[in-house]
Every structure is written in structure tokens, then in C-alpha cells.
PDB file of C-alpha atoms and ligand atoms in Angstrom:
ATOM      1  CA  UNK A  20      -6.400  11.333  15.876  1.00  0.00           C
ATOM      2  CA  UNK A  21      -4.255   9.357  13.386  1.00  0.00           C
ATOM      3  CA  UNK A  22      -4.845   9.969   9.670  1.00  0.00           C
ATOM      4  CA  UNK A  23      -2.936   9.263   6.464  1.00  0.00           C
ATOM      5  CA  UNK A  24      -3.647  12.624   4.831  1.00  0.00           C
ATOM      6  CA  UNK A  25      -0.563  13.942   3.028  1.00  0.00           C
ATOM      7  CA  UNK A  26       1.564  16.046   5.383  1.00  0.00           C
ATOM      8  CA  UNK A  27       4.355  18.369   4.228  1.00  0.00           C
ATOM      9  CA  UNK A  28       7.196  18.765   6.767  1.00  0.00           C
ATOM     10  CA  UNK A  29       9.799  21.321   5.667  1.00  0.00           C
ATOM     11  CA  UNK A  30      13.278  20.585   7.012  1.00  0.00           C
ATOM     12  CA  UNK A  31      14.740  23.718   8.595  1.00  0.00           C
ATOM     13  CA  UNK A  32      18.213  22.432   7.732  1.00  0.00           C
ATOM     14  CA  UNK A  33      17.657  24.487   4.544  1.00  0.00           C
ATOM     15  CA  UNK A  34      16.389  27.552   6.427  1.00  0.00           C
ATOM     16  CA  UNK A  35      18.327  30.668   7.471  1.00  0.00           C
ATOM     17  CA  UNK A  36      20.137  29.511  10.638  1.00  0.00           C
ATOM     18  CA  UNK A  37      20.210  33.084  11.930  1.00  0.00           C
ATOM     19  CA  UNK A  38      16.395  33.282  11.850  1.00  0.00           C
ATOM     20  CA  UNK A  39      15.015  29.893  12.857  1.00  0.00           C
ATOM     21  CA  UNK A  40      12.060  31.276  14.870  1.00  0.00           C
ATOM     22  CA  UNK A  41      10.802  33.482  12.058  1.00  0.00           C
ATOM     23  CA  UNK A  42      11.475  30.770   9.468  1.00  0.00           C
ATOM     24  CA  UNK A  43       9.275  28.334  11.444  1.00  0.00           C
ATOM     25  CA  UNK A  44       6.489  30.911  11.641  1.00  0.00           C
ATOM     26  CA  UNK A  45       6.869  31.647   7.927  1.00  0.00           C
ATOM     27  CA  UNK A  46       6.551  28.033   6.734  1.00  0.00           C
ATOM     28  CA  UNK A  47       3.539  27.452   9.007  1.00  0.00           C
ATOM     29  CA  UNK A  48       1.907  30.629   7.699  1.00  0.00           C
ATOM     30  CA  UNK A  49       2.648  29.372   4.175  1.00  0.00           C
ATOM     31  CA  UNK A  50       0.789  26.107   4.795  1.00  0.00           C
ATOM     32  CA  UNK A  51       3.160  23.403   6.035  1.00  0.00           C
ATOM     33  CA  UNK A  52       1.812  20.679   8.346  1.00  0.00           C
ATOM     34  CA  UNK A  53       4.828  19.728  10.452  1.00  0.00           C
ATOM     35  CA  UNK A  54       8.280  21.287  11.086  1.00  0.00           C
ATOM     36  CA  UNK A  55      11.162  18.834  10.625  1.00  0.00           C
ATOM     37  CA  UNK A  56      14.237  19.443  12.796  1.00  0.00           C
ATOM     38  CA  UNK A  57      17.489  17.638  11.868  1.00  0.00           C
ATOM     39  CA  UNK A  58      19.759  17.009  14.852  1.00  0.00           C
ATOM     40  CA  UNK A  59      23.265  15.917  13.799  1.00  0.00           C
ATOM     41  CA  UNK A  60      26.210  15.092  16.093  1.00  0.00           C
ATOM     42  CA  UNK A  61      29.186  14.917  13.717  1.00  0.00           C
ATOM     43  CA  UNK A  62      29.569  11.247  14.772  1.00  0.00           C
ATOM     44  CA  UNK A  63      26.574   9.288  13.491  1.00  0.00           C
ATOM     45  CA  UNK A  64      26.608  11.577  10.455  1.00  0.00           C
ATOM     46  CA  UNK A  65      29.456  13.733   9.033  1.00  0.00           C
ATOM     47  CA  UNK A  66      27.807  17.033   9.948  1.00  0.00           C
ATOM     48  CA  UNK A  67      26.909  18.972  13.131  1.00  0.00           C
ATOM     49  CA  UNK A  68      23.713  21.041  13.511  1.00  0.00           C
ATOM     50  CA  UNK A  69      21.973  21.776  16.843  1.00  0.00           C
ATOM     51  CA  UNK A  70      20.630  20.218  20.047  1.00  0.00           C
ATOM     52  CA  UNK A  71      17.808  20.371  22.622  1.00  0.00           C
ATOM     53  CA  UNK A  72      18.444  24.033  23.505  1.00  0.00           C
ATOM     54  CA  UNK A  73      17.748  25.116  19.921  1.00  0.00           C
ATOM     55  CA  UNK A  74      14.612  22.939  19.848  1.00  0.00           C
ATOM     56  CA  UNK A  75      13.381  24.597  23.046  1.00  0.00           C
ATOM     57  CA  UNK A  76      14.110  28.027  21.544  1.00  0.00           C
ATOM     58  CA  UNK A  77      12.027  27.432  18.412  1.00  0.00           C
ATOM     59  CA  UNK A  78       9.164  25.598  20.188  1.00  0.00           C
ATOM     60  CA  UNK A  79       7.192  28.818  20.922  1.00  0.00           C
ATOM     61  CA  UNK A  80       7.417  29.645  17.173  1.00  0.00           C
ATOM     62  CA  UNK A  81       5.808  26.359  16.079  1.00  0.00           C
ATOM     63  CA  UNK A  82       2.038  25.982  16.524  1.00  0.00           C
ATOM     64  CA  UNK A  83       1.878  22.540  14.933  1.00  0.00           C
ATOM     65  CA  UNK A  84       4.002  19.386  15.145  1.00  0.00           C
ATOM     66  CA  UNK A  85       7.730  19.605  15.904  1.00  0.00           C
ATOM     67  CA  UNK A  86       9.204  16.515  14.275  1.00  0.00           C
ATOM     68  CA  UNK A  87      12.722  15.915  15.622  1.00  0.00           C
ATOM     69  CA  UNK A  88      15.006  13.636  13.589  1.00  0.00           C
ATOM     70  CA  UNK A  89      17.921  12.443  15.728  1.00  0.00           C
ATOM     71  CA  UNK A  90      20.992  11.564  13.674  1.00  0.00           C
ATOM     72  CA  UNK A  91      23.042  10.975  16.813  1.00  0.00           C
ATOM     73  CA  UNK A  92      24.647   7.985  18.534  1.00  0.00           C
ATOM     74  CA  UNK A  93      24.071   7.156  21.318  1.00  0.00           C
ATOM     75  CA  UNK A  94      20.447   8.339  21.505  1.00  0.00           C
ATOM     76  CA  UNK A  95      19.208   7.373  24.978  1.00  0.00           C
ATOM     77  CA  UNK A  96      21.107  10.010  27.050  1.00  0.00           C
ATOM     78  CA  UNK A  97      19.355  12.817  25.120  1.00  0.00           C
ATOM     79  CA  UNK A  98      15.752  11.628  24.773  1.00  0.00           C
ATOM     80  CA  UNK A  99      14.463  13.336  27.937  1.00  0.00           C
ATOM     81  CA  UNK A 100      16.056  16.642  26.907  1.00  0.00           C
ATOM     82  CA  UNK A 101      14.405  16.658  23.459  1.00  0.00           C
ATOM     83  CA  UNK A 102      11.050  15.688  24.959  1.00  0.00           C
ATOM     84  CA  UNK A 103      11.405  18.464  27.544  1.00  0.00           C
ATOM     85  CA  UNK A 104      12.249  20.864  24.678  1.00  0.00           C
ATOM     86  CA  UNK A 105       8.781  20.191  23.286  1.00  0.00           C
ATOM     87  CA  UNK A 106       9.396  17.634  20.517  1.00  0.00           C
ATOM     88  CA  UNK A 107       6.113  15.984  19.480  1.00  0.00           C
ATOM     89  CA  UNK A 108       7.791  13.251  17.437  1.00  0.00           C
ATOM     90  CA  UNK A 109      11.313  11.981  18.186  1.00  0.00           C
ATOM     91  CA  UNK A 110      12.905   9.661  15.622  1.00  0.00           C
ATOM     92  CA  UNK A 111      15.935   7.530  16.392  1.00  0.00           C
ATOM     93  CA  UNK A 112      17.916   5.618  13.794  1.00  0.00           C
ATOM     94  CA  UNK A 113      17.786   1.833  13.780  1.00  0.00           C
ATOM     95  CA  UNK A 114      21.557   1.963  13.091  1.00  0.00           C
ATOM     96  CA  UNK A 115      22.326   4.250  16.067  1.00  0.00           C
ATOM     97  CA  UNK A 116      22.983   1.417  18.476  1.00  0.00           C
ATOM     98  CA  UNK A 117      22.202  -2.123  19.603  1.00  0.00           C
ATOM     99  CA  UNK A 118      19.196  -1.221  21.772  1.00  0.00           C
ATOM    100  CA  UNK A 119      16.672   0.470  19.472  1.00  0.00           C
ATOM    101  CA  UNK A 120      13.767  -1.287  21.241  1.00  0.00           C
ATOM    102  CA  UNK A 121      14.810   0.357  24.515  1.00  0.00           C
ATOM    103  CA  UNK A 122      15.248   3.750  22.810  1.00  0.00           C
ATOM    104  CA  UNK A 123      11.736   3.604  21.358  1.00  0.00           C
ATOM    105  CA  UNK A 124      10.341   2.643  24.754  1.00  0.00           C
ATOM    106  CA  UNK A 125      12.179   5.614  26.299  1.00  0.00           C
ATOM    107  CA  UNK A 126      10.812   8.030  23.681  1.00  0.00           C
ATOM    108  CA  UNK A 127       7.216   7.011  24.392  1.00  0.00           C
ATOM    109  CA  UNK A 128       8.035   6.955  28.099  1.00  0.00           C
ATOM    110  CA  UNK A 129       9.098  10.598  27.813  1.00  0.00           C
ATOM    111  CA  UNK A 130       5.671  11.459  26.355  1.00  0.00           C
ATOM    112  CA  UNK A 131       6.630  11.884  22.688  1.00  0.00           C
ATOM    113  CA  UNK A 132       5.594   9.934  19.589  1.00  0.00           C
ATOM    114  CA  UNK A 133       8.250   7.397  18.622  1.00  0.00           C
ATOM    115  CA  UNK A 134       9.817   7.395  15.184  1.00  0.00           C
ATOM    116  CA  UNK A 135      12.192   4.851  13.668  1.00  0.00           C
ATOM    117  CA  UNK A 136      14.526   6.134  10.946  1.00  0.00           C
ATOM    118  CA  UNK A 137      16.184   3.763   8.478  1.00  0.00           C
ATOM    119  CA  UNK A 138      19.215   4.525   6.289  1.00  0.00           C
ATOM    120  CA  UNK A 139      19.134   3.668   2.550  1.00  0.00           C
ATOM    121  CA  UNK A 140      21.465   0.703   3.019  1.00  0.00           C
ATOM    122  CA  UNK A 141      19.424  -0.852   5.808  1.00  0.00           C
ATOM    123  CA  UNK A 142      16.821  -3.560   5.127  1.00  0.00           C
ATOM    124  CA  UNK A 143      13.418  -3.743   6.850  1.00  0.00           C
ATOM    125  CA  UNK A 144      13.765  -7.252   8.317  1.00  0.00           C
ATOM    126  CA  UNK A 145      14.374  -5.848  11.813  1.00  0.00           C
ATOM    127  CA  UNK A 146      11.302  -3.629  11.732  1.00  0.00           C
ATOM    128  CA  UNK A 147       8.925  -6.539  12.268  1.00  0.00           C
ATOM    129  CA  UNK A 148       9.486  -6.677  16.035  1.00  0.00           C
ATOM    130  CA  UNK A 149       9.277  -2.922  16.414  1.00  0.00           C
ATOM    131  CA  UNK A 150       5.935  -2.230  14.726  1.00  0.00           C
ATOM    132  CA  UNK A 151       4.074  -1.984  18.032  1.00  0.00           C
ATOM    133  CA  UNK A 152       6.724   0.400  19.388  1.00  0.00           C
ATOM    134  CA  UNK A 153       6.512   3.090  16.716  1.00  0.00           C
ATOM    135  CA  UNK A 154       4.163   5.854  15.556  1.00  0.00           C
ATOM    136  CA  UNK A 155       6.250   6.693  12.501  1.00  0.00           C
ATOM    137  CA  UNK A 156       8.856   5.058  10.251  1.00  0.00           C
ATOM    138  CA  UNK A 157      11.200   7.455   8.451  1.00  0.00           C
ATOM    139  CA  UNK A 158      12.649   6.058   5.240  1.00  0.00           C
ATOM    140  CA  UNK A 159      15.821   7.944   4.371  1.00  0.00           C
ATOM    141  CA  UNK A 160      15.886   8.525   0.620  1.00  0.00           C
ATOM    142  CA  UNK A 161      19.354  10.090   0.870  1.00  0.00           C
ATOM    143  CA  UNK A 162      22.317   9.146   3.011  1.00  0.00           C
ATOM    144  CA  UNK A 163      21.783  11.325   6.102  1.00  0.00           C
ATOM    145  CA  UNK A 164      23.928  14.350   6.876  1.00  0.00           C
ATOM    146  CA  UNK A 165      23.123  17.022   4.292  1.00  0.00           C
ATOM    147  CA  UNK A 166      20.278  18.709   2.426  1.00  0.00           C
ATOM    148  CA  UNK A 167      20.106  19.149  -1.357  1.00  0.00           C
ATOM    149  CA  UNK A 168      21.134  15.587  -2.235  1.00  0.00           C
ATOM    150  CA  UNK A 169      19.694  13.432  -5.021  1.00  0.00           C
ATOM    151  CA  UNK A 170      16.753  11.129  -4.264  1.00  0.00           C
ATOM    152  CA  UNK A 171      17.666   7.396  -4.115  1.00  0.00           C
ATOM    153  CA  UNK A 172      15.010   5.610  -6.199  1.00  0.00           C
ATOM    154  CA  UNK A 173      15.816   2.135  -4.881  1.00  0.00           C
ATOM    155  CA  UNK A 174      14.011   3.116  -1.645  1.00  0.00           C
ATOM    156  CA  UNK A 175      10.581   3.266  -3.308  1.00  0.00           C
ATOM    157  CA  UNK A 176      10.329  -0.536  -3.179  1.00  0.00           C
ATOM    158  CA  UNK A 177      11.215  -0.395   0.544  1.00  0.00           C
ATOM    159  CA  UNK A 178       8.299   2.004   1.106  1.00  0.00           C
ATOM    160  CA  UNK A 179       5.923  -0.356  -0.699  1.00  0.00           C
ATOM    161  CA  UNK A 180       7.046  -3.313   1.440  1.00  0.00           C
ATOM    162  CA  UNK A 181       6.801  -1.281   4.659  1.00  0.00           C
ATOM    163  CA  UNK A 182       3.304  -0.144   3.787  1.00  0.00           C
ATOM    164  CA  UNK A 183       2.274  -3.785   3.398  1.00  0.00           C
ATOM    165  CA  UNK A 184       3.951  -4.713   6.707  1.00  0.00           C
ATOM    166  CA  UNK A 185       2.184  -1.923   8.583  1.00  0.00           C
ATOM    167  CA  UNK A 186      -1.286  -2.917   7.431  1.00  0.00           C
ATOM    168  CA  UNK A 187      -3.883  -0.786   9.270  1.00  0.00           C
ATOM    169  CA  UNK A 188      -1.659   0.041  12.233  1.00  0.00           C
ATOM    170  CA  UNK A 189      -1.614   3.807  13.013  1.00  0.00           C
ATOM    171  CA  UNK A 190       1.970   4.278  11.783  1.00  0.00           C
ATOM    172  CA  UNK A 191       3.043   7.120   9.484  1.00  0.00           C
ATOM    173  CA  UNK A 192       5.533   6.469   6.699  1.00  0.00           C
ATOM    174  CA  UNK A 193       7.800   9.515   6.427  1.00  0.00           C
ATOM    175  CA  UNK A 194      10.115  10.135   3.477  1.00  0.00           C
ATOM    176  CA  UNK A 195      13.248  12.154   4.062  1.00  0.00           C
ATOM    177  CA  UNK A 196      15.683  13.341   1.418  1.00  0.00           C
ATOM    178  CA  UNK A 197      15.406  14.631  -2.139  1.00  0.00           C
ATOM    179  CA  UNK A 198      11.633  15.145  -2.004  1.00  0.00           C
ATOM    180  CA  UNK A 199      10.410  17.380  -4.868  1.00  0.00           C
ATOM    181  CA  UNK A 200       7.208  17.660  -6.962  1.00  0.00           C
ATOM    182  CA  UNK A 201       8.817  15.006  -9.199  1.00  0.00           C
ATOM    183  CA  UNK A 202       9.701  12.450  -6.506  1.00  0.00           C
ATOM    184  CA  UNK A 203       6.779  13.044  -4.095  1.00  0.00           C
ATOM    185  CA  UNK A 204       4.181  11.180  -6.235  1.00  0.00           C
ATOM    186  CA  UNK A 205       6.481   8.131  -6.465  1.00  0.00           C
ATOM    187  CA  UNK A 206       6.647   7.636  -2.695  1.00  0.00           C
ATOM    188  CA  UNK A 207       3.001   8.535  -2.074  1.00  0.00           C
ATOM    189  CA  UNK A 208       1.916   5.942  -4.641  1.00  0.00           C
ATOM    190  CA  UNK A 209       4.047   3.439  -2.677  1.00  0.00           C
ATOM    191  CA  UNK A 210       2.278   4.311   0.598  1.00  0.00           C
ATOM    192  CA  UNK A 211       4.022   7.277   2.245  1.00  0.00           C
ATOM    193  CA  UNK A 212       2.045  10.083   3.952  1.00  0.00           C
ATOM    194  CA  UNK A 213       4.620  12.426   5.544  1.00  0.00           C
ATOM    195  CA  UNK A 214       6.953  14.241   3.126  1.00  0.00           C
ATOM    196  CA  UNK A 215      10.028  15.999   4.500  1.00  0.00           C
ATOM    197  CA  UNK A 216      11.439  18.613   2.121  1.00  0.00           C
ATOM    198  CA  UNK A 217      14.271  21.043   2.775  1.00  0.00           C
ATOM    199  CA  UNK A 218      15.836  22.545  -0.343  1.00  0.00           C
ATOM    200  CA  UNK A 219      12.634  22.083  -2.392  1.00  0.00           C
ATOM    201  CA  UNK A 220      10.606  24.208   0.092  1.00  0.00           C
ATOM    202  CA  UNK A 221      13.090  26.918   1.042  1.00  0.00           C
ATOM    203  CA  UNK A 222      14.455  27.586  -2.465  1.00  0.00           C
ATOM    204  CA  UNK A 223      13.774  31.076  -3.794  1.00  0.00           C
ATOM    205  CA  UNK A 224      12.242  32.438  -0.568  1.00  0.00           C
ATOM    206  CA  UNK A 225      13.232  34.118   2.688  1.00  0.00           C
ATOM    207  CA  UNK A 226      11.672  35.424   5.917  1.00  0.00           C
ATOM    208  CA  UNK A 227      11.288  38.790   4.146  1.00  0.00           C
ATOM    209  CA  UNK A 228       9.766  37.108   1.059  1.00  0.00           C
ATOM    210  CA  UNK A 229       8.064  33.867   2.183  1.00  0.00           C
ATOM    211  CA  UNK A 230       5.624  33.562  -0.743  1.00  0.00           C
ATOM    212  CA  UNK A 231       7.904  31.122  -2.633  1.00  0.00           C
ATOM    213  CA  UNK A 232       7.754  28.813   0.423  1.00  0.00           C
ATOM    214  CA  UNK A 233       3.983  28.604  -0.037  1.00  0.00           C
ATOM    215  CA  UNK A 234       4.226  28.011  -3.777  1.00  0.00           C
ATOM    216  CA  UNK A 235       6.816  25.249  -3.218  1.00  0.00           C
ATOM    217  CA  UNK A 236       4.723  23.565  -0.521  1.00  0.00           C
ATOM    218  CA  UNK A 237       1.599  23.691  -2.711  1.00  0.00           C
ATOM    219  CA  UNK A 238       3.506  22.255  -5.679  1.00  0.00           C
ATOM    220  CA  UNK A 239       4.720  19.267  -3.639  1.00  0.00           C
ATOM    221  CA  UNK A 240       1.272  18.723  -2.097  1.00  0.00           C
ATOM    222  CA  UNK A 241      -0.510  18.891  -5.470  1.00  0.00           C
ATOM    223  CA  UNK A 242       1.929  16.458  -7.089  1.00  0.00           C
ATOM    224  CA  UNK A 243       1.586  14.095  -4.101  1.00  0.00           C
ATOM    225  CA  UNK A 244      -2.202  14.206  -4.096  1.00  0.00           C
ATOM    226  CA  UNK A 245      -2.289  13.467  -7.814  1.00  0.00           C
ATOM    227  CA  UNK A 246      -0.695  10.089  -6.996  1.00  0.00           C
ATOM    228  CA  UNK A 247      -3.436   9.025  -4.564  1.00  0.00           C
TER     229      UNK A 247
HETATM  230  C1  LIG B 301      19.300  14.815   5.810  1.00  0.00           C
HETATM  231  C2  LIG B 301      18.103  15.282   6.584  1.00  0.00           C
HETATM  232  C3  LIG B 301      16.976  15.769   5.721  1.00  0.00           C
HETATM  233  C4  LIG B 301      17.360  16.915   4.781  1.00  0.00           C
HETATM  234  C5  LIG B 301      16.384  16.968   3.626  1.00  0.00           C
HETATM  235  O1  LIG B 301      20.130  14.072   6.609  1.00  0.00           O
HETATM  236  O2  LIG B 301      17.631  14.266   7.441  1.00  0.00           O
HETATM  237  O3  LIG B 301      15.875  16.128   6.525  1.00  0.00           O
HETATM  238  O4  LIG B 301      17.385  18.111   5.458  1.00  0.00           O
HETATM  239  O5  LIG B 301      16.779  17.965   2.738  1.00  0.00           O
HETATM  240  P1  LIG B 301      16.420  17.905   1.184  1.00  0.00           P
HETATM  241  O6  LIG B 301      14.918  17.907   1.102  1.00  0.00           O
HETATM  242  O7  LIG B 301      17.041  19.131   0.644  1.00  0.00           O
HETATM  243  O8  LIG B 301      16.999  16.635   0.644  1.00  0.00           O
HETATM  244 ZN1  LIG B 302      15.695  14.674   8.467  1.00  0.00          ZN
END
């Protein structure tokens, strides 16, 4: 059932790469809603992370939503593999190629929810004809490729405009990059409901000491809710 309740989605890009399974269990136990998985190919973005095999390996460690963010180009050859790995949401970038409409069709065709990710420099004019193809729109508030970057404030206006475009369609607005207790209220006030946070959730904690994860998640959620 679709709802716009605030959802916190820690990005495991900031987790301990040697312990992804336990890290996923730890953030869920500490109260996160979704688990955000950043797939990078060293081509669409200047960094390389992991692929479908890693997603399949962590799937048994995630009870909730596995939210896979594909920063790869091309996208289409890999959609089936990520769906088979157990991704609940698969987001492709509007900038990843000329056939985003086909990619979104293929994501839903593979049984996953379709997400559309948009870089900071990209306008929302092209989203109009894709609104019936998507379940989520991910507004990048950093230039994709790395965690721990500074939030780009110019994107708040983009969120506001997107929220108006969406109307009462069941489409989540996800914010990705530089989300903290300071920036979360700004995007929630503009209409966002899914908050990806990497460095702000994983800072100060570990699999052996996960309590700081919970405190960080609660701090972001409280600040976000205060903006509603
Ligand atoms: C960046 C990724 C983000 C990143 C967020 O390309 O898509 O998900 O991990 O990390 P923070 O919250 O540290 O900016
Ligand atoms: Zn991401």
C-alpha cells in the first residue's frame, strides 16, 4: 500500500564493505525503513562499487525494502539480474541513455518498482511523459559517485516543482546525497518522503556498536517530521 510517511533509507556505501550482511541487519534493527544500495560502474560515475551478485548476497539479510540505485550506463542489459537478485525498487538515471522509457518499462516488466533518478544538473521537463511509468523519483542532491559530499541547495526548488507535478499519483520523492538532520527538513517541507543517508547514519557506529546508527536515524527522522 502506497503511503507518504517519512522513510529513512541508509546508503550502505558508507557501511563496512567487509560486513555488508551484518550492517544491513544492524541498520534494520536500529530502525531504518529501506536499505539503499548504490551500484556504480566506473563509467556513468567515476567510482566502482558492486553488482547483482552482491545484491543477491545481502538479500537474505534485509527483511524490508532493498532499494537499488543504478549509476550505470547502459542499464537495460542488467535489469533482469538485479530483479532476480531481489531488488524491490530499481532506479535508473534519466541521463543513462536515450531510452529511459524502455528501461522503466523493463524494470516493471521484471517485477520491481521503477525509479527514475535525476542528476543535479538535469531539469524536470522530461519527467512529464514518464510519470505513469514510475513509482519513485530520486532527486540527486549531490553529483553521484561518492558519499560524504555537501548537499546542493538549488535542488530544493526542483523537489517542490516535482511534488506539484506528481499531484496525488502514488510516486515517492526520494532525496539522495548530503541528507542530515539539518537538510532533511528542507526537502521534506518541499514534498520529499524517502530520505537516503549514508555518512549521516553510519558515522560513529559499527556492527559491534550499532547504537549510534539508531541515534542517527532517529535524529534525521525527528528533524524531518518537524517539517511536516
Ligand atoms: C552517491 C550515492 C548516495 C550516497 C549518499 O552517488 O547515490 O546514495 O551514498 O551518501 P551521503 O548521505 O553520505 O551523501
Ligand atoms: Zn544512491
